[in-house]
């Protein structure tokens, strides 16, 4: 069974600085998808970034980028130039290509301080 | 991205009554819908997976007679909490995958906060 581990329950960062959120996962599959979701206080789940396992290039979306290390089964999220609106719960998630069930990590609560 | 609408956003009901929560895909056909429960400051716990026209698959420990799921069309799934009790109070979220978009990326509803008094 697949598992997703986020070892940082809470993190804080100063506005305009950079922060990295960690995520590791376990799977025996060779092809799958990884996601980072943001859940602000409104509790609406928002997709931040996605990565296909067969792509070696790390995904980037504006201030958000990932460091995908397939052999190490690591998928960290880097947020550059942090903004107050980035304050939220962040979930790392795994989806296999064979099944569509999303496996979520426990989440990391990020606080951006002014 | 695709839009999933969940209704109601919040509901308060009396203990012993039933509550229905709707999840609609507005601009795509949702072949698969998922229902999650989220406790405060915790992750999303998958309750069940439903495919259009077939019975839902429930996760271990989830009472299927208590949490009735219906996925009668490609745009609508409903979760009915039957004979609700205060311990059923929680935040419920649906998501959907399907045609017209990625079949691996899940699109989430806004969530429903259920309070049973």
Tab-separated table of C-alpha atoms in Angstrom:
chain	number	residue	atom	x	y	z
A	1	UNK	CA	0.000	0.000	0.000
A	2	UNK	CA	1.118	3.508	-0.709
A	3	UNK	CA	1.892	5.880	2.115
A	4	UNK	CA	2.726	9.574	2.223
A	5	UNK	CA	4.708	11.093	5.078
A	6	UNK	CA	5.024	14.738	5.987
A	7	UNK	CA	7.335	14.998	8.955
A	8	UNK	CA	6.889	18.717	9.661
A	9	UNK	CA	3.581	19.386	11.470
A	10	UNK	CA	4.191	23.147	11.542
A	11	UNK	CA	6.574	25.591	9.958
A	12	UNK	CA	6.923	29.334	9.877
A	13	UNK	CA	8.689	31.678	7.521
A	14	UNK	CA	9.227	35.385	7.295
A	15	UNK	CA	7.458	37.202	4.516
A	16	UNK	CA	9.540	37.359	1.302
A	17	UNK	CA	11.759	34.496	2.388
A	18	UNK	CA	11.947	30.946	1.071
A	19	UNK	CA	10.648	27.834	2.788
A	20	UNK	CA	10.782	24.142	1.897
A	21	UNK	CA	8.168	21.618	2.941
A	22	UNK	CA	9.197	17.972	3.002
A	23	UNK	CA	7.329	14.932	1.774
A	24	UNK	CA	8.337	11.321	1.338
A	25	UNK	CA	6.251	8.492	0.009
A	26	UNK	CA	6.384	4.778	-0.382
A	27	UNK	CA	5.205	2.815	-3.393
A	28	UNK	CA	6.226	-0.140	-5.479
A	29	UNK	CA	4.836	1.411	-8.646
A	30	UNK	CA	7.034	3.001	-11.263
A	31	UNK	CA	4.533	5.453	-12.656
A	32	UNK	CA	2.325	7.721	-10.579
A	33	UNK	CA	1.454	11.332	-9.875
A	34	UNK	CA	2.376	13.558	-6.975
A	35	UNK	CA	0.600	16.697	-5.875
A	36	UNK	CA	0.844	19.491	-3.385
A	37	UNK	CA	-2.468	20.925	-2.220
A	38	UNK	CA	-3.033	24.055	-0.170
A	39	UNK	CA	-5.899	24.328	2.289
A	40	UNK	CA	-6.324	27.910	3.569
A	41	UNK	CA	-8.613	28.792	6.486
A	42	UNK	CA	-11.586	28.630	4.120
A	43	UNK	CA	-10.795	24.893	3.897
A	44	UNK	CA	-11.135	24.847	0.113
A	45	UNK	CA	-8.527	22.481	-1.293
A	46	UNK	CA	-6.412	24.214	-3.924
A	47	UNK	CA	-3.977	22.464	-6.222
A	48	UNK	CA	-0.560	24.078	-5.956
A	49	UNK	CA	1.560	21.904	-8.217
A	50	UNK	CA	1.678	18.431	-9.749
A	51	UNK	CA	4.447	16.151	-10.921
A	52	UNK	CA	4.301	13.084	-13.143
A	53	UNK	CA	6.726	10.453	-11.960
A	54	UNK	CA	7.937	9.673	-15.475
A	55	UNK	CA	9.096	13.255	-15.939
A	56	UNK	CA	12.556	13.957	-14.616
A	57	UNK	CA	12.199	17.699	-14.802
A	58	UNK	CA	10.958	19.291	-11.614
A	59	UNK	CA	7.616	21.044	-11.911
A	60	UNK	CA	7.436	24.801	-11.371
A	61	UNK	CA	4.458	27.121	-10.959
A	62	UNK	CA	5.459	30.727	-10.423
A	63	UNK	CA	6.811	30.936	-6.839
A	64	UNK	CA	6.239	27.239	-6.216
A	65	UNK	CA	8.646	24.530	-7.293
A	66	UNK	CA	9.311	20.954	-6.333
A	67	UNK	CA	12.396	18.857	-5.818
A	68	UNK	CA	11.390	15.429	-7.033
A	69	UNK	CA	13.837	12.672	-6.188
A	70	UNK	CA	12.294	9.472	-7.520
A	71	UNK	CA	14.941	7.082	-6.241
A	72	UNK	CA	14.706	8.557	-2.768
A	73	UNK	CA	10.908	8.800	-3.029
A	74	UNK	CA	11.065	12.395	-1.959
A	75	UNK	CA	8.871	15.263	-3.165
A	76	UNK	CA	9.549	18.557	-1.410
A	77	UNK	CA	7.832	21.865	-2.101
A	78	UNK	CA	9.748	25.125	-2.203
A	79	UNK	CA	7.898	28.387	-1.804
A	80	UNK	CA	9.911	31.420	-2.821
A	81	UNK	CA	9.162	35.024	-1.864
A	82	UNK	CA	6.620	33.858	0.704
A	83	UNK	CA	3.480	35.935	0.999
A	84	UNK	CA	1.018	36.303	3.839
A	85	UNK	CA	-1.586	34.595	1.675
A	86	UNK	CA	0.550	31.470	1.617
A	87	UNK	CA	-0.427	30.824	5.238
A	88	UNK	CA	-2.311	27.535	5.037
A	89	UNK	CA	-2.202	23.814	5.556
A	90	UNK	CA	-0.229	22.056	2.832
A	91	UNK	CA	-0.861	18.450	1.894
A	92	UNK	CA	1.373	16.232	-0.163
A	93	UNK	CA	-0.600	13.659	-2.141
A	94	UNK	CA	-0.018	10.547	-4.245
A	95	UNK	CA	-2.136	9.049	-6.994
A	96	UNK	CA	-1.235	5.859	-8.806
A	97	UNK	CA	-1.941	5.575	-12.503
A	98	UNK	CA	-3.877	2.389	-11.963
A	99	UNK	CA	-6.254	3.702	-9.342
A	100	UNK	CA	-7.630	7.156	-8.836
A	101	UNK	CA	-7.657	7.238	-5.070
A	102	UNK	CA	-5.623	10.115	-3.667
A	103	UNK	CA	-3.422	9.295	-0.694
A	104	UNK	CA	-2.748	12.330	1.493
A	105	UNK	CA	0.002	13.069	3.934
A	106	UNK	CA	-0.784	14.363	7.406
A	107	UNK	CA	-0.178	17.941	6.337
A	108	UNK	CA	2.154	20.780	7.268
A	109	UNK	CA	0.743	23.969	8.703
A	110	UNK	CA	2.664	26.930	7.316
A	111	UNK	CA	2.604	30.367	8.923
A	112	UNK	CA	3.981	33.325	7.000
A	113	UNK	CA	4.935	36.124	9.358
A	114	UNK	CA	4.918	39.803	8.449
B	1	UNK	CA	-9.448	23.846	-13.672
B	2	UNK	CA	-12.701	21.966	-13.426
B	3	UNK	CA	-15.293	23.061	-10.896
B	4	UNK	CA	-16.906	20.941	-8.226
B	5	UNK	CA	-19.719	22.445	-6.202
B	6	UNK	CA	-20.664	21.061	-2.809
B	7	UNK	CA	-23.847	21.971	-1.004
B	8	UNK	CA	-24.617	22.952	1.668
B	9	UNK	CA	-21.531	24.708	3.011
B	10	UNK	CA	-22.678	24.159	6.530
B	11	UNK	CA	-25.586	22.467	8.213
B	12	UNK	CA	-26.816	22.035	11.745
B	13	UNK	CA	-29.154	19.172	12.465
B	14	UNK	CA	-30.732	17.499	15.442
B	15	UNK	CA	-29.478	14.201	16.701
B	16	UNK	CA	-31.335	11.315	15.088
B	17	UNK	CA	-32.154	13.097	11.848
B	18	UNK	CA	-30.595	12.528	8.443
B	19	UNK	CA	-28.612	15.009	6.406
B	20	UNK	CA	-27.880	14.944	2.688
B	21	UNK	CA	-24.818	16.578	1.156
B	22	UNK	CA	-24.578	17.091	-2.594
B	23	UNK	CA	-21.490	17.142	-4.754
B	24	UNK	CA	-21.812	18.309	-8.344
B	25	UNK	CA	-19.291	18.538	-11.155
B	26	UNK	CA	-20.273	21.661	-13.065
B	27	UNK	CA	-18.225	21.489	-16.240
B	28	UNK	CA	-17.055	17.918	-16.614
B	29	UNK	CA	-18.319	14.392	-16.263
B	30	UNK	CA	-17.224	12.916	-12.973
B	31	UNK	CA	-16.794	9.207	-13.478
B	32	UNK	CA	-15.436	8.830	-9.976
B	33	UNK	CA	-16.232	10.790	-6.849
B	34	UNK	CA	-14.630	10.562	-3.457
B	35	UNK	CA	-15.942	11.480	-0.037
B	36	UNK	CA	-13.616	12.539	2.751
B	37	UNK	CA	-13.989	13.437	6.363
B	38	UNK	CA	-11.647	15.892	7.994
B	39	UNK	CA	-11.259	16.492	11.709
B	40	UNK	CA	-9.783	19.786	12.934
B	41	UNK	CA	-6.103	20.174	12.138
B	42	UNK	CA	-5.948	16.736	10.587
B	43	UNK	CA	-5.633	15.317	7.127
B	44	UNK	CA	-8.415	14.150	4.851
B	45	UNK	CA	-9.655	10.670	5.636
B	46	UNK	CA	-11.145	8.859	2.667
B	47	UNK	CA	-14.548	7.444	3.480
B	48	UNK	CA	-15.650	5.989	0.170
B	49	UNK	CA	-15.186	5.971	-3.576
B	50	UNK	CA	-18.160	6.029	-5.871
B	51	UNK	CA	-18.382	5.352	-9.576
B	52	UNK	CA	-21.350	6.463	-11.587
B	53	UNK	CA	-24.051	3.827	-11.706
B	54	UNK	CA	-22.475	1.407	-9.271
B	55	UNK	CA	-22.298	0.892	-5.540
B	56	UNK	CA	-19.778	2.858	-3.553
B	57	UNK	CA	-16.665	1.231	-2.186
B	58	UNK	CA	-16.223	2.056	1.475
B	59	UNK	CA	-12.960	2.254	3.345
B	60	UNK	CA	-12.376	-0.028	6.256
B	61	UNK	CA	-14.134	1.156	9.373
B	62	UNK	CA	-16.683	3.326	7.579
B	63	UNK	CA	-20.275	2.239	8.170
B	64	UNK	CA	-21.982	2.016	4.815
B	65	UNK	CA	-25.445	1.959	6.381
B	66	UNK	CA	-24.704	5.177	8.200
B	67	UNK	CA	-23.050	7.026	5.345
B	68	UNK	CA	-25.162	6.364	2.269
B	69	UNK	CA	-23.561	7.348	-1.007
B	70	UNK	CA	-25.377	7.620	-4.290
B	71	UNK	CA	-23.740	8.452	-7.621
B	72	UNK	CA	-26.706	8.320	-9.944
B	73	UNK	CA	-25.349	10.545	-12.696
B	74	UNK	CA	-22.040	11.698	-14.097
B	75	UNK	CA	-22.430	15.074	-12.445
B	76	UNK	CA	-23.931	14.319	-9.050
B	77	UNK	CA	-23.036	12.298	-6.002
B	78	UNK	CA	-24.744	12.548	-2.642
B	79	UNK	CA	-23.693	11.586	0.858
B	80	UNK	CA	-26.473	11.030	3.364
B	81	UNK	CA	-25.570	10.835	7.021
B	82	UNK	CA	-28.358	8.783	8.525
B	83	UNK	CA	-29.490	9.017	12.141
B	84	UNK	CA	-26.814	11.583	12.816
B	85	UNK	CA	-25.182	11.810	16.227
B	86	UNK	CA	-22.891	14.456	17.703
B	87	UNK	CA	-19.844	12.307	16.942
B	88	UNK	CA	-20.706	12.621	13.246
B	89	UNK	CA	-20.019	16.339	13.487
B	90	UNK	CA	-17.135	17.025	11.144
B	91	UNK	CA	-16.039	18.637	7.904
B	92	UNK	CA	-16.958	16.569	4.846
B	93	UNK	CA	-15.283	17.130	1.475
B	94	UNK	CA	-15.993	15.603	-1.908
B	95	UNK	CA	-13.700	15.399	-4.881
B	96	UNK	CA	-14.144	14.191	-8.425
B	97	UNK	CA	-12.106	12.887	-11.298
B	98	UNK	CA	-13.329	12.175	-14.775
B	99	UNK	CA	-13.470	12.906	-18.447
B	100	UNK	CA	-12.945	16.344	-19.859
B	101	UNK	CA	-9.932	16.832	-17.698
B	102	UNK	CA	-7.242	14.810	-16.019
B	103	UNK	CA	-8.428	11.493	-14.697
B	104	UNK	CA	-5.804	11.570	-12.003
B	105	UNK	CA	-6.155	15.108	-10.735
B	106	UNK	CA	-8.962	15.424	-8.241
B	107	UNK	CA	-11.094	18.550	-8.091
B	108	UNK	CA	-12.504	19.398	-4.709
B	109	UNK	CA	-15.760	20.813	-3.495
B	110	UNK	CA	-15.832	23.594	-0.935
B	111	UNK	CA	-16.631	21.228	1.892
B	112	UNK	CA	-19.571	20.936	4.277
B	113	UNK	CA	-19.351	21.596	7.976
B	114	UNK	CA	-21.842	19.345	9.727
B	115	UNK	CA	-22.820	20.034	13.318
B	116	UNK	CA	-25.130	17.606	15.063
B	117	UNK	CA	-26.759	18.939	18.214
